[in-house]
Structure formats: structure tokens, C-alpha cells
Short mmCIF file of C-alpha atoms and ligand atoms in Angstrom, two decimals:
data_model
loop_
_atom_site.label_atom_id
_atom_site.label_comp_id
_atom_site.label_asym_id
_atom_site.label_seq_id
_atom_site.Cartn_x
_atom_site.Cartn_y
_atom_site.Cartn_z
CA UNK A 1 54.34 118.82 99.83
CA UNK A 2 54.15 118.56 96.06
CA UNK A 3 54.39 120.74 93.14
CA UNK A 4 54.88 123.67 92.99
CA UNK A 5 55.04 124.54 96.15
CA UNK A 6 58.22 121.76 96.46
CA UNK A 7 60.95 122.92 93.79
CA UNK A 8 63.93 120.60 93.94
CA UNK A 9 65.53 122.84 91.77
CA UNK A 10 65.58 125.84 94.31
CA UNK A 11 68.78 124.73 95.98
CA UNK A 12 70.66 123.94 92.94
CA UNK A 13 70.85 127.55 90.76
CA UNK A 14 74.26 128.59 92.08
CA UNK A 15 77.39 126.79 93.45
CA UNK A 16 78.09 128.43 96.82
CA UNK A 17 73.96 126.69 97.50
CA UNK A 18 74.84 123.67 95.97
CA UNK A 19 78.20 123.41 98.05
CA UNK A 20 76.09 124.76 101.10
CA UNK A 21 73.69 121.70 100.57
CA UNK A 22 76.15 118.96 99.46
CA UNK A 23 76.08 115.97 101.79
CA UNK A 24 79.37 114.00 101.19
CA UNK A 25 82.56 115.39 100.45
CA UNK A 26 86.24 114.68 99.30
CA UNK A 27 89.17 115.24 100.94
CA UNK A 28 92.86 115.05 100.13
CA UNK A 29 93.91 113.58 104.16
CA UNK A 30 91.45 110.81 103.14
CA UNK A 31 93.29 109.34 99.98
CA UNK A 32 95.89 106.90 100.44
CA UNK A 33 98.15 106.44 97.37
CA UNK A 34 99.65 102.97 96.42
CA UNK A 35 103.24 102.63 95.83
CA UNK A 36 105.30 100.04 94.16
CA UNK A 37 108.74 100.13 95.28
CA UNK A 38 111.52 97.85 93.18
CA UNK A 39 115.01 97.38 93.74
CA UNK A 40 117.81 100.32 91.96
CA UNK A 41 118.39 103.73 91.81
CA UNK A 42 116.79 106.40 90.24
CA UNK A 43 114.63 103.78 88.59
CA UNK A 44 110.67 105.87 87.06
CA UNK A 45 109.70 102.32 85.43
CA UNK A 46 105.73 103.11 83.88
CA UNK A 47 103.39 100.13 84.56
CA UNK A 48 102.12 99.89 80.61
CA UNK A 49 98.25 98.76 81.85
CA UNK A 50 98.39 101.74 84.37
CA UNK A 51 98.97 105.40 82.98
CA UNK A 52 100.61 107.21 85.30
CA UNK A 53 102.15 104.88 87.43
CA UNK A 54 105.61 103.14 88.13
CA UNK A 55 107.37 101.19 90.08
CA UNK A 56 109.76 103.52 91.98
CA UNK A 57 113.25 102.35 93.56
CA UNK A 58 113.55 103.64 97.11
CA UNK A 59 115.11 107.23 96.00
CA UNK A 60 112.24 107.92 93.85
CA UNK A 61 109.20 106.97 96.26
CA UNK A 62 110.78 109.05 98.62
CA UNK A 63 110.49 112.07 96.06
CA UNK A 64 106.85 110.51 95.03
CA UNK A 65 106.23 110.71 98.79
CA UNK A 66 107.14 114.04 99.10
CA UNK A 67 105.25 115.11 96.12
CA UNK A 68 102.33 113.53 97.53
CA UNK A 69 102.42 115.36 101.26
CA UNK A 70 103.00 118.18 100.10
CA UNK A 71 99.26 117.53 97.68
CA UNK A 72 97.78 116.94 100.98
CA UNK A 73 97.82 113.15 100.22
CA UNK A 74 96.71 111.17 103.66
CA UNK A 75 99.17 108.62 103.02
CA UNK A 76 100.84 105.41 101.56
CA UNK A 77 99.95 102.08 100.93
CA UNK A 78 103.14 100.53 99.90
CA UNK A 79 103.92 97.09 98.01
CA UNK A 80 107.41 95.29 96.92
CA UNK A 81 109.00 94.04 93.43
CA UNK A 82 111.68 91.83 95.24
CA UNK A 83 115.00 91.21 93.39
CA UNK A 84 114.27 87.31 93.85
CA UNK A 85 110.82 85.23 94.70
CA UNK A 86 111.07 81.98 96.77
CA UNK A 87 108.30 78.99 98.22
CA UNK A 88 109.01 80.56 101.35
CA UNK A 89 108.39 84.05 100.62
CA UNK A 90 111.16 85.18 102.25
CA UNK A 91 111.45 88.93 100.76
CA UNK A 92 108.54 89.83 102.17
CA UNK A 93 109.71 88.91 106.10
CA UNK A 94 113.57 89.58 105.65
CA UNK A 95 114.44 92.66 107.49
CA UNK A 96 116.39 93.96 104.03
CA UNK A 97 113.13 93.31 102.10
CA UNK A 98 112.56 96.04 99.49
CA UNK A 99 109.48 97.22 101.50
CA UNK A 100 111.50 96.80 104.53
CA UNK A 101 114.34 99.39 102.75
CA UNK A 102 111.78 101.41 101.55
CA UNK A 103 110.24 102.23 105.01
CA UNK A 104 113.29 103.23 106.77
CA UNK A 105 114.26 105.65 104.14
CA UNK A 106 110.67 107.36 104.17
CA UNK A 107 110.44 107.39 107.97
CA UNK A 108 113.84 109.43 107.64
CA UNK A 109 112.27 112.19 105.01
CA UNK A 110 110.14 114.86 105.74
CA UNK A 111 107.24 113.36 104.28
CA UNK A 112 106.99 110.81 107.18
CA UNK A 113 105.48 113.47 109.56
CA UNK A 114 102.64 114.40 107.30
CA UNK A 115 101.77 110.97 105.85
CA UNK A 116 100.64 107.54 107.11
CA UNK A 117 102.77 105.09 106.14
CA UNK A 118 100.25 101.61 105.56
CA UNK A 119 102.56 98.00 104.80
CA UNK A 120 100.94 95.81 103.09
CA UNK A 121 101.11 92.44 104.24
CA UNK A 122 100.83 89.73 101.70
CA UNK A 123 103.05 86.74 100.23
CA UNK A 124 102.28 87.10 96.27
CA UNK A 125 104.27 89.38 95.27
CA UNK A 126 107.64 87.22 96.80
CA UNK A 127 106.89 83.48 96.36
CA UNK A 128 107.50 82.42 93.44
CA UNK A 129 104.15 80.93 92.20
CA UNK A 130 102.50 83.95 92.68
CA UNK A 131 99.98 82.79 95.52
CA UNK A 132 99.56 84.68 98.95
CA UNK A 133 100.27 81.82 100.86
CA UNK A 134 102.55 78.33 101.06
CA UNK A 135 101.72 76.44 98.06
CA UNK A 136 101.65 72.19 99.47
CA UNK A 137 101.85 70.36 96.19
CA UNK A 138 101.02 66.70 95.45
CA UNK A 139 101.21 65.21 92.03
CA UNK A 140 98.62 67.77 89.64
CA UNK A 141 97.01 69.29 92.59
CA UNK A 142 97.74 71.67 94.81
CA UNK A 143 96.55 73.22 97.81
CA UNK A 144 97.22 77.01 99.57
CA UNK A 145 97.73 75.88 102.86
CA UNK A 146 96.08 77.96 105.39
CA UNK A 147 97.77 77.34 108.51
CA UNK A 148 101.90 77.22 107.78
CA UNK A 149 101.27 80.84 105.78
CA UNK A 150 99.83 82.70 108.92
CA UNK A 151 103.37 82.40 111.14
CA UNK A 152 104.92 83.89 107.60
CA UNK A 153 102.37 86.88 107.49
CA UNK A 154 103.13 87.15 111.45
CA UNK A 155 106.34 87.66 110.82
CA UNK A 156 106.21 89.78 107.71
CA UNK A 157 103.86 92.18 109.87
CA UNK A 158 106.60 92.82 112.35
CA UNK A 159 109.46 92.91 110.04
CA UNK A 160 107.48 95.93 108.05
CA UNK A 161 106.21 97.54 111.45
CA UNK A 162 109.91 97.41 112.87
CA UNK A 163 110.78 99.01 109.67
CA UNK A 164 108.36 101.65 110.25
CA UNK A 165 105.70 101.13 109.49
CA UNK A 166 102.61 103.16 110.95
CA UNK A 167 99.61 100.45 110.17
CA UNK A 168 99.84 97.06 108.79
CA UNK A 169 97.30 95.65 106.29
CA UNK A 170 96.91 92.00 105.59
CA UNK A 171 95.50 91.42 101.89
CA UNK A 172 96.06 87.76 102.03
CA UNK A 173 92.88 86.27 103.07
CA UNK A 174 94.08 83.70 105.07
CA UNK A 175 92.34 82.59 107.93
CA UNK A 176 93.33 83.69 111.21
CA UNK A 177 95.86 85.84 109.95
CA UNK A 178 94.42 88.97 112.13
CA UNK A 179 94.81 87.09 115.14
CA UNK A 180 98.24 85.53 114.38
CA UNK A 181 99.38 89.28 113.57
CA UNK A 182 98.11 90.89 116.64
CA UNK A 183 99.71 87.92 118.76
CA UNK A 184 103.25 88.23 117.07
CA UNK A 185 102.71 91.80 117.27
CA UNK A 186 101.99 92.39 120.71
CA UNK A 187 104.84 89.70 122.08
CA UNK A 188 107.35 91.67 119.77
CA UNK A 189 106.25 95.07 121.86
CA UNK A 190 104.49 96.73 118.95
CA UNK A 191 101.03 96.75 120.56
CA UNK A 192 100.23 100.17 119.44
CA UNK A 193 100.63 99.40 115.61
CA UNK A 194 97.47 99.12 114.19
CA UNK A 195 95.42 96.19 112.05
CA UNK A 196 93.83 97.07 108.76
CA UNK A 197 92.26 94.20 107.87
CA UNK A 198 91.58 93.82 103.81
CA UNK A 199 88.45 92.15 105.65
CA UNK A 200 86.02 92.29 102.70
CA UNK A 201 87.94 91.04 99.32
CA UNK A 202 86.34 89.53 96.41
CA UNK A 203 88.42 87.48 93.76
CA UNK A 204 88.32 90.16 91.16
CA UNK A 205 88.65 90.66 87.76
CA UNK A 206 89.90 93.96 88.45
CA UNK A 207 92.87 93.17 90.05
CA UNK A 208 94.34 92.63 86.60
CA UNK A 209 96.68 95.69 86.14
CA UNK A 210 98.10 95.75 89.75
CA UNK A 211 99.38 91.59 89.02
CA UNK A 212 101.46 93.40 86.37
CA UNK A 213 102.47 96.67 88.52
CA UNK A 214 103.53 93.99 91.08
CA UNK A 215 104.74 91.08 89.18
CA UNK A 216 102.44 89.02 91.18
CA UNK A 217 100.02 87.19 89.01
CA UNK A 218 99.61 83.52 89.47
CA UNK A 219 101.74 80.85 87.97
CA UNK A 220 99.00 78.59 88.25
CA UNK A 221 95.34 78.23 89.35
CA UNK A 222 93.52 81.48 90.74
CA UNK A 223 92.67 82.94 93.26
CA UNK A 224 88.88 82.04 94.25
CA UNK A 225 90.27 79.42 97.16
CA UNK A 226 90.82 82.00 99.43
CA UNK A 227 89.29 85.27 97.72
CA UNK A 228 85.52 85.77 98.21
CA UNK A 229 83.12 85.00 95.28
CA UNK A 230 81.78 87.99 94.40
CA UNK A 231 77.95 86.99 94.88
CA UNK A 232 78.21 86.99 98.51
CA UNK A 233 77.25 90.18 101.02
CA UNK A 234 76.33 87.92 103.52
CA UNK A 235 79.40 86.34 104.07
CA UNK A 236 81.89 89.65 103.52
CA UNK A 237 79.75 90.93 107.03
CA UNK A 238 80.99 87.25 108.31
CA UNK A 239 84.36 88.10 107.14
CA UNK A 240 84.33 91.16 108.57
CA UNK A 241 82.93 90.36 112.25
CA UNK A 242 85.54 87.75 112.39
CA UNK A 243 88.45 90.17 111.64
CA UNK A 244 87.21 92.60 113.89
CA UNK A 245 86.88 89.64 116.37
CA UNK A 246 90.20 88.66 115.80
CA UNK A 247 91.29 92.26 116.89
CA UNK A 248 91.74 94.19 113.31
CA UNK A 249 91.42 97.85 114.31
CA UNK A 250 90.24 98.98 110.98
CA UNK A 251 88.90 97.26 107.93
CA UNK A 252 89.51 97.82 104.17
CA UNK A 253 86.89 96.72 101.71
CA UNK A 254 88.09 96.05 97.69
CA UNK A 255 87.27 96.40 95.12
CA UNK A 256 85.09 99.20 95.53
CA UNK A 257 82.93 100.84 92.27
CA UNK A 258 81.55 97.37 91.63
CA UNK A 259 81.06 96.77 95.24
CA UNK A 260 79.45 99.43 96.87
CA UNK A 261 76.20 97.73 98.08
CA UNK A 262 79.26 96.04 100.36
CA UNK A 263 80.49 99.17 101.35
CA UNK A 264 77.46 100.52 102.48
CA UNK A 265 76.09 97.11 104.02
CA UNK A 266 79.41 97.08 106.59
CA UNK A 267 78.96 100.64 106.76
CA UNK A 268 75.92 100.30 108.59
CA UNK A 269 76.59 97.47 110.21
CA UNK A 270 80.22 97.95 111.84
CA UNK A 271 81.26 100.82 114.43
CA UNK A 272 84.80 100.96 112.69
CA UNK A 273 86.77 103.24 110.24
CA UNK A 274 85.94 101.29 107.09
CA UNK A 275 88.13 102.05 103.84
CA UNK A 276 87.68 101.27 100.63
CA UNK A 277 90.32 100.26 97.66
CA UNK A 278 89.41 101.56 94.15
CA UNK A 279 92.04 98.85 92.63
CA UNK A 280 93.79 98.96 89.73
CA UNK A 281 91.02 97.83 87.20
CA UNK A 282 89.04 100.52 88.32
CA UNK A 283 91.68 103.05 87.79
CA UNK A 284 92.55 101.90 84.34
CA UNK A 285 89.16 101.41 82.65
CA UNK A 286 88.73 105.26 83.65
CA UNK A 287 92.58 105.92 81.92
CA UNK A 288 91.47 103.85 78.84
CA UNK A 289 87.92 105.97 78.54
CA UNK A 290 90.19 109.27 79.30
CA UNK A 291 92.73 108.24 76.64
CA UNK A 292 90.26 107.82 73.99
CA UNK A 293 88.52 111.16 74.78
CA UNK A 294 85.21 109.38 75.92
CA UNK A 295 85.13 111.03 79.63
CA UNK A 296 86.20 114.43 81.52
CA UNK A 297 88.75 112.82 83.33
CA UNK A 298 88.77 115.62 86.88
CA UNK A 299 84.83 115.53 86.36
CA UNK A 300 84.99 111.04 86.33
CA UNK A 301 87.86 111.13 88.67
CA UNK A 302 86.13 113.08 91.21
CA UNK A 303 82.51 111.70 90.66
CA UNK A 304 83.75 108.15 91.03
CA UNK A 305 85.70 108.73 94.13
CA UNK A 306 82.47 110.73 95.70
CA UNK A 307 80.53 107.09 95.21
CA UNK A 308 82.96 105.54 97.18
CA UNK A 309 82.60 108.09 99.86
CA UNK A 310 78.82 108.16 99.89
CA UNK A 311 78.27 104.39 100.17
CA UNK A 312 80.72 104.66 103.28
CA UNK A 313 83.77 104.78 103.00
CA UNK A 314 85.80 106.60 105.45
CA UNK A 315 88.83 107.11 103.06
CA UNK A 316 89.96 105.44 100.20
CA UNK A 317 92.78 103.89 98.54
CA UNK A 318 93.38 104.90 94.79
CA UNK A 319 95.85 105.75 92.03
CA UNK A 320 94.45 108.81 91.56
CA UNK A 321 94.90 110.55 94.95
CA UNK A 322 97.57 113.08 93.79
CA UNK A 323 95.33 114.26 91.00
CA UNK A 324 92.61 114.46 93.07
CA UNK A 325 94.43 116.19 95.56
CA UNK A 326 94.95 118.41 92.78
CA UNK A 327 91.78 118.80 92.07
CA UNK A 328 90.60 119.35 94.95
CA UNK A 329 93.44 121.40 96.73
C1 LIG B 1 97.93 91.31 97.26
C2 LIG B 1 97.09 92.42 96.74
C3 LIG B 1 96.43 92.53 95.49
C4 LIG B 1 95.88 93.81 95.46
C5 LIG B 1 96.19 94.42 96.66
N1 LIG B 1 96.91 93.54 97.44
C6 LIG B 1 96.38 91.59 94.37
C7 LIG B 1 95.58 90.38 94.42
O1 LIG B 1 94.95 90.05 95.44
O2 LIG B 1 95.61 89.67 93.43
C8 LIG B 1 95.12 94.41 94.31
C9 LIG B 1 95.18 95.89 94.21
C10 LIG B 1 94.78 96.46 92.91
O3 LIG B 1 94.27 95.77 92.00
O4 LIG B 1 94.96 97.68 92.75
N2 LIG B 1 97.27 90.15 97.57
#
């Protein structure tokens, strides 16, 4: 049927038919906002490449967490500054870790009931070289060794799960990390915590701000060893059948605005709630464009997060959930 008989523009003169008609929508449960949780007391300390957010000692997230269920907020995705880095990682297993600290004192506050509380599982932000796994030097070179870094991420995942946490995510992309979690998991008796797998991750450009946030940039080399290259679909649905293989009950893909073909792709190819992580670049390019006056920043907020959703993803992990809880509550 052509014109005139068709006119598009029939359903979209007033709001309450444009909201009747709308096909994807936002909601506050489906936002999980990042923390970064650093040793002291009533410590607010602003992350200078990301307006808007700190690092928070354990006091404070527990007031950002109740801020954030009480938004409507679907939960927490939480990451450590340790007071000391190692080869060996070891603030991100011991049962003290920050995250570790931080966990117990959420699961105590009243925010615990409404929100999900998500660990995530990675190395960088406690070994001092900045990698996510053991660094095995000889003479210039160096290698991430795959192998001797999955019984650390094992036993990180238990230490944060005993702490209290709800789900446990491995960023690391080791592999066989999903496996080795599940197994160390399930002989520890905490077979009903569940896996989400950072499944799809590209070495990113846009991971920039959050190496400051957490401290966790690279004292050497990049990234790209263990990362995907960002060319490939084909091989983030390989990554993703294997994690889901491996037992991963959910999967995370990241970033997300520059990767939504991805999205969409595992979307349609995997049964499973998929999420999506609009990282820190993503978040401050949009702060930088707000700041200079160059963008309406509910209108961008909101119409960037609605991409996300509409090439798949189930819920999604960004900086901006409060506000957009705000703006949408
Ligand atoms: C840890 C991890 C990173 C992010 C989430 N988990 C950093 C990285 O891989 O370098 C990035 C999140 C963001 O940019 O917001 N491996």
C-alpha cells in the first residue's frame, strides 16, 4: 500500500500514540551501575576523565547503593582500588579484599534486597603490571600466561561469591576461565551462584577512562593478546558458544555503541539473557559533548541507551543508570 493511502506519519501526531506504538523500551530494573570501591572512610574521590563518578570507600557505596535502589537501579557491578598490587594478584582473591569488604557491608544494608549485587572477576586492577592475568617474563618479552591465571580467577570467584556476591562476572578473557569458575564454584557448594560471562570483549579504545577510575592500565604492552580484535563477529559468536559451553549462565557483551551489529548477531543467535556494557569511553565522549553544550544530555542519554536495547540487549551496564533512572522514573 503506497501513498496516500499509507501515512507513516498517522501514528506519530501525539505522545500517548507514539508511546502506544513504541517497540523497545527502557527500564530502571534493567541498568546495572558500576562501582569503584577504594580503601578509607568517607572517601567521594571524582574520576577527572569521568564526570560524575568516584571511587567510593565502603561507607560511601553503601549510601551510593542506597541512592541507587531507591532510583529503581537493577543493580551493581562492582570493581576494587586495592591498597597494594602484587604478581600474584592477591587482593583480588584475599577474603579482606576491598571488593571482598565491600560486599559484606552491602549485603548487610537495605539496599541488598532490592539490588543485584554482580563481582567482577578480573586480575588488573591488583597485579601490579596492570594485566588480567600472571605475567611469565623472559629477558624483553613477555607472555600472559593462560593457564596458571585461571586457578587465580577460580579462586577470586569464590572469595567474592562467599562475600556475597549474587552473580560473578569474569572480564578477563582467559581461556577456560568459565569452566575453571563453575568447577571451583560448585566443589566450594556455591552451585546456585550464577556465571556472567564478559563472553564478547573487544580490545577497546574505549576502555580508556575506566584504566584511570580503576588504576588498572597497563605497565607495559596491551591488551590485544587476550582481548578480541575488533574486526571479528565471527569469532565473538565462537567466544560466546564456548562460554556458554563451558557453563556461563549469562553473557555480557562490551563495548556496546560501537558494537551493536555484535549485540544483535548473539542476540539472534543465543537463547540466553545477553547484556551489554556501555564502558567508560562511551560514557565520557557523551559528558565531554554535554559539557561543551553540543548535546541534550536526558534526550542523548536516553537515545543511546534505547540502541543498546534495540540491538538486544537484555539490560545494560552504564554510568548513567541513576540519571536514567531519573529520567525515566
Ligand atoms: C577489567 C575490566 C575493564 C573494563 C571492565 N572490566 C578494563 C579493561 O579490560 O581494560 C572496562 C569497563 C569500562 O571501560 O567502563 N578487565
Amino acid at each position: 500500500m503506497e501513498f496516500p493511502i499509507s501515512r507513516m506519519r498517522r501514528l506519530r501526531r501525539t505522545e500517548p500514540l507514539r508511546a502506544l506504538v513504541r517497540e523497545t523500551h527502557l527500564e530502571p530494573n534493567a541498568l546495572i551501575l558500576p562501582l569503584f570501591i577504594c580503601p578509607g572512610e568517607g572517601i567521594r574521590k571524582p574520576v577527572d576523565s569521568m564526570p560524575g563518578v568516584c571511587n567510593l570507600s565502603v561507607d560511601e557505596a553503601v549510601k551510593e547503593a542506597e541512592a541507587a535502589a531507591a532510583l529503581g537501579v537493577g543493580g551493581l557491578l562492582l570493581f576494587g582500588l586495592p591498597e597494594t598490587k602484587d604478581e600474584q594478584a592477591t587482593g583480588a582473591w584475599d577474603d579482606n579484599g576491598i571488593v571482598q569488604q565491600g560486599l559484606r557491608a552491602l549485603k548487610q544494608s537495605s539496599a541488598a534486597k532490592k539490588l543485584v549485587l554482580i563481582a567482577d572477576v578480573c586480575l588488573c586492577e591488583y597485579t601490579s603490571h596492570g594485566h588480567c592475568g600472571i605475567v611469565k617474563k623472559s629477558g624483553d618479552d613477555y607472555e600472559i600466561e593462560n593457564d596458571s591465571s585461571l586457578e587465580l580467577l577460580a579462586k577470586t570467584a569464590v572469595s567474592l561469591a562467599r562475600a556475597g556476591a549474587d552473580i560473578v562476572a569474569p572480564s578477563d578473557m582467559m581461556d577456560g576461565r568459565v569452566a575453571a569458575i563453575r568447577d571451583e564454584l560448585d566443589e566450594e557448594g556455591l552451585d546456585q551462584i550464577p556465571i556472567l560471562a564478559y563472553a564478547s570483549k573487544f580490545a577497546s579504545a574505549f576502555y580508556g577512562p575506566f584504566r584511570e577510575a580503576a588504576d588498572s592500565a597497563p605497565q607495559f604492552g596491551d591488551r590485544r593478546s587476550y582481548q578480541m580484535d575488533g574486526a571479528n563477529l565471527r569469532e565473538a559468536m565462537r567466544e560466546i558458544d564456548l562460554d556458554l559451553g563451558e557453563g556461563a549462565d549469562m553473557i555480557l557483551m562490551k563495548p556496546a555503541m560501537p558494537y551493536l551489529d555484535v549485540i544483535r548477531a548473539a542476540r539472534e543467535r543465543f537463547d540466553v539473557p545477553i547484556g551489554a556494557y556501555q564502558v567508560s569511553g562511551e560514557y565520557s565522549m557523551l559528558q565531554a559533548a554535554f559539557a561543551k553544550g553540543w548535546l541534550d544530555p536526558q534526550r542523548a542519554m536516553l537515545e543511546s541507551l534505547l540502541s543498546i536495547r534495540r540491538a538486544g540487549a537484555g539490560f545494560i551496564v552504564t554510568y548513567f543508570a541513576e540519571e536514567a533512572a531519573k529520567a525515566l522514573g
